[in-house]
Amino acid sequence: MKSALKIITVFCLTLLVSCGGKEEKKKEKISYPTKEPIEQTTAPKDEVVLASKKVDLVNKGVGPITSVDLSNPVDQKMVERGQGVFKQMCTACHRENKKFIGPAPAGILNRRSPEWIMNMILNPEQMVKEDPLAKELLAEFNGSPMVNQNLSEEDARAVLEYFRTLEE
C-alpha cells in the first residue's frame, strides 16, 4: 500500500507540475502609431447655375428685334392669339410650366429681355450660333436646337404677350 501511495503521490505531483506551471503567453498586439486624420478642406465649388435659370435682362440677342415696349397692360386679344400659336407651334417641345425638350416659358420675362425672347422665336439658328446664352441653353437641353417655326413678327409678339400671363 505504501508503494501505491507513493505512486499516487508522484503521479499527482507530476500532474500538478505539468498543468500548473504553464503561463499562457498573451499574443502581443503590435500597434503602430496612427496619424491624425487629415481633414480635407476643399474650396467650395462655385455654384453652377443652369442657363435656363440665369437672369440676363440686358442681352437683346441676335436678330431683327431691337426694341419691344411692354409698358401697356396685357392685351387679352393678343394673349389669346399667342396662346393659340404656342399650342399649335410650340408644344411639341415646350410645356408651359415644366422643362421638356425645351425650357418652360413660365416666368421667362423675369429672366430674359423681351427682345431676346422674340429674337429666339424668330431667329433660333443664328441665336444658337452667336448668342452666348442661347449656346448654353443648347448645351443644357442636350443639343436639341429650337426649330424655326417661321412665325411672323406679329405672331412672335402675340406669343410674347401670352408669356406675360404665365407665372412660375
C-alpha positions as a printed Julia matrix, in Angstrom:
168×3 Matrix{Float64}:
   0.0    0.0     0.0
   2.84   2.29    0.72
   4.09   1.8    -2.77
   0.63   2.57   -4.18
   0.55   5.71   -2.05
   3.96   6.73   -3.36
   2.9    6.11   -6.93
  -0.27   8.16   -6.47
   1.71  10.98   -4.81
   4.29  11.01   -7.61
   1.5   10.96  -10.16
  -0.33  13.91   -8.5
   2.91  15.92   -8.2
   3.71  15.26  -11.84
   0.23  16.28  -12.8
   0.46  19.42  -10.69
   3.82  20.42  -12.1
   2.84  19.73  -15.66
  -0.5   21.62  -15.53
   0.08  24.39  -13.04
   3.41  25.65  -14.15
   2.44  26.86  -17.6
   1.93  30.51  -18.29
  -0.24  31.32  -21.22
   1.54  33.68  -23.45
  -0.57  36.57  -24.42
  -0.44  37.48  -28.04
   1.28  40.75  -28.27
  -0.64  43.21  -30.29
   1.55  45.22  -32.5
   0.44  48.79  -32.6
   1.72  51.34  -34.98
   1.47  54.98  -34.29
  -1.56  56.34  -36.09
  -1.58  59.56  -37.95
  -4.05  62.19  -37.07
  -6.91  62.08  -39.54
  -6.33  64.69  -42.17
  -9.31  66.91  -42.63
  -9.72  67.52  -46.29
 -10.76  71.01  -46.94
 -11.72  71.87  -50.44
 -12.65  75.23  -51.68
 -16.41  75.47  -52.08
 -17.31  74.81  -55.66
 -18.79  77.71  -57.48
 -22.45  77.03  -57.69
 -23.3   76.19  -61.25
 -26.39  77.99  -62.48
 -28.18  76.37  -65.37
 -28.65  78.57  -68.4
 -32.42  78.17  -68.09
 -32.22  79.69  -64.59
 -29.77  82.5   -65.35
 -31.1   86.01  -65.28
 -29.97  88.32  -68.09
 -32.36  91.17  -68.75
 -29.83  93.24  -70.7
 -28.96  90.89  -73.57
 -31.22  91.5   -76.56
 -29.97  88.54  -78.56
 -29.2   88.39  -82.27
 -31.9   89.15  -84.79
 -34.31  91.69  -86.15
 -35.87  92.81  -82.85
 -34.06  95.67  -81.14
 -36.86  97.15  -79.04
 -40.12  95.88  -77.52
 -42.45  98.0   -75.38
 -44.23  96.08  -72.63
 -45.38  99.11  -70.66
 -49.02  98.73  -71.69
 -51.31  96.43  -69.75
 -51.58  92.9   -71.1
 -53.65  92.79  -74.3
 -56.1   89.9   -73.84
 -56.85  89.53  -77.56
 -53.13  89.25  -78.27
 -52.79  86.74  -75.39
 -55.49  84.53  -76.93
 -53.79  84.69  -80.32
 -50.38  83.97  -78.73
 -51.78  81.04  -76.75
 -53.21  79.56  -79.95
 -49.89  79.98  -81.79
 -48.0   78.49  -78.83
 -50.29  75.47  -78.62
 -50.13  74.89  -82.36
 -46.43  75.52  -83.0
 -44.52  75.15  -79.73
 -46.0   72.38  -77.58
 -44.08  69.66  -79.41
 -41.02  70.84  -77.45
 -42.24  73.19  -74.7
 -44.59  72.84  -71.74
 -45.86  75.99  -70.07
 -44.67  75.23  -66.55
 -42.11  72.45  -66.78
 -38.93  71.52  -68.55
 -39.49  69.27  -71.55
 -37.4   69.06  -74.71
 -37.01  72.83  -74.36
 -37.32  75.16  -71.37
 -40.64  76.17  -69.86
 -41.73  79.69  -70.82
 -43.42  80.4   -67.47
 -41.64  83.3   -65.8
 -39.31  83.8   -68.78
 -39.76  87.59  -68.64
 -38.17  87.52  -65.17
 -35.0   86.06  -66.72
 -34.79  87.39  -70.31
 -35.4   90.64  -72.11
 -38.46  90.74  -74.39
 -36.16  91.4   -77.35
 -34.1   88.28  -76.57
 -37.26  86.16  -76.4
 -38.6   87.43  -79.7
 -35.21  87.05  -81.4
 -35.04  83.46  -80.12
 -38.51  82.78  -81.55
 -37.81  84.45  -84.88
 -34.12  83.65  -85.35
 -33.16  80.49  -83.42
 -30.44  79.3   -85.84
 -28.4   82.49  -85.6
 -29.07  82.82  -81.86
 -27.52  79.41  -81.05
 -24.53  80.25  -83.23
 -23.85  83.75  -81.91
 -25.6   84.38  -78.59
 -23.7   83.0   -75.57
 -26.84  82.36  -73.53
 -28.56  80.57  -76.41
 -25.43  78.4   -76.79
 -25.59  77.49  -73.09
 -29.28  76.62  -73.43
 -28.5   74.4   -76.4
 -25.93  72.54  -74.29
 -28.28  72.31  -71.28
 -31.02  70.81  -73.42
 -28.78  68.09  -74.86
 -28.04  69.82  -78.14
 -31.71  69.97  -79.15
 -31.87  73.13  -81.24
 -35.03  75.18  -81.39
 -36.69  74.74  -84.76
 -37.5   77.89  -86.68
 -41.29  77.89  -86.99
 -41.13  80.81  -89.43
 -43.54  82.88  -87.36
 -44.28  86.45  -88.33
 -43.2   89.25  -86.0
 -46.9   89.72  -85.11
 -47.25  86.04  -84.12
 -43.99  86.16  -82.14
 -45.22  89.31  -80.36
 -48.51  87.56  -79.58
 -46.62  84.59  -78.12
 -44.57  87.03  -76.03
 -47.79  88.61  -74.79
 -49.05  85.13  -73.84
 -45.78  84.52  -71.96
 -46.54  87.65  -69.91
 -49.52  85.8   -68.4
 -47.6   82.66  -67.41
 -46.39  82.54  -63.82
 -43.65  80.31  -62.46
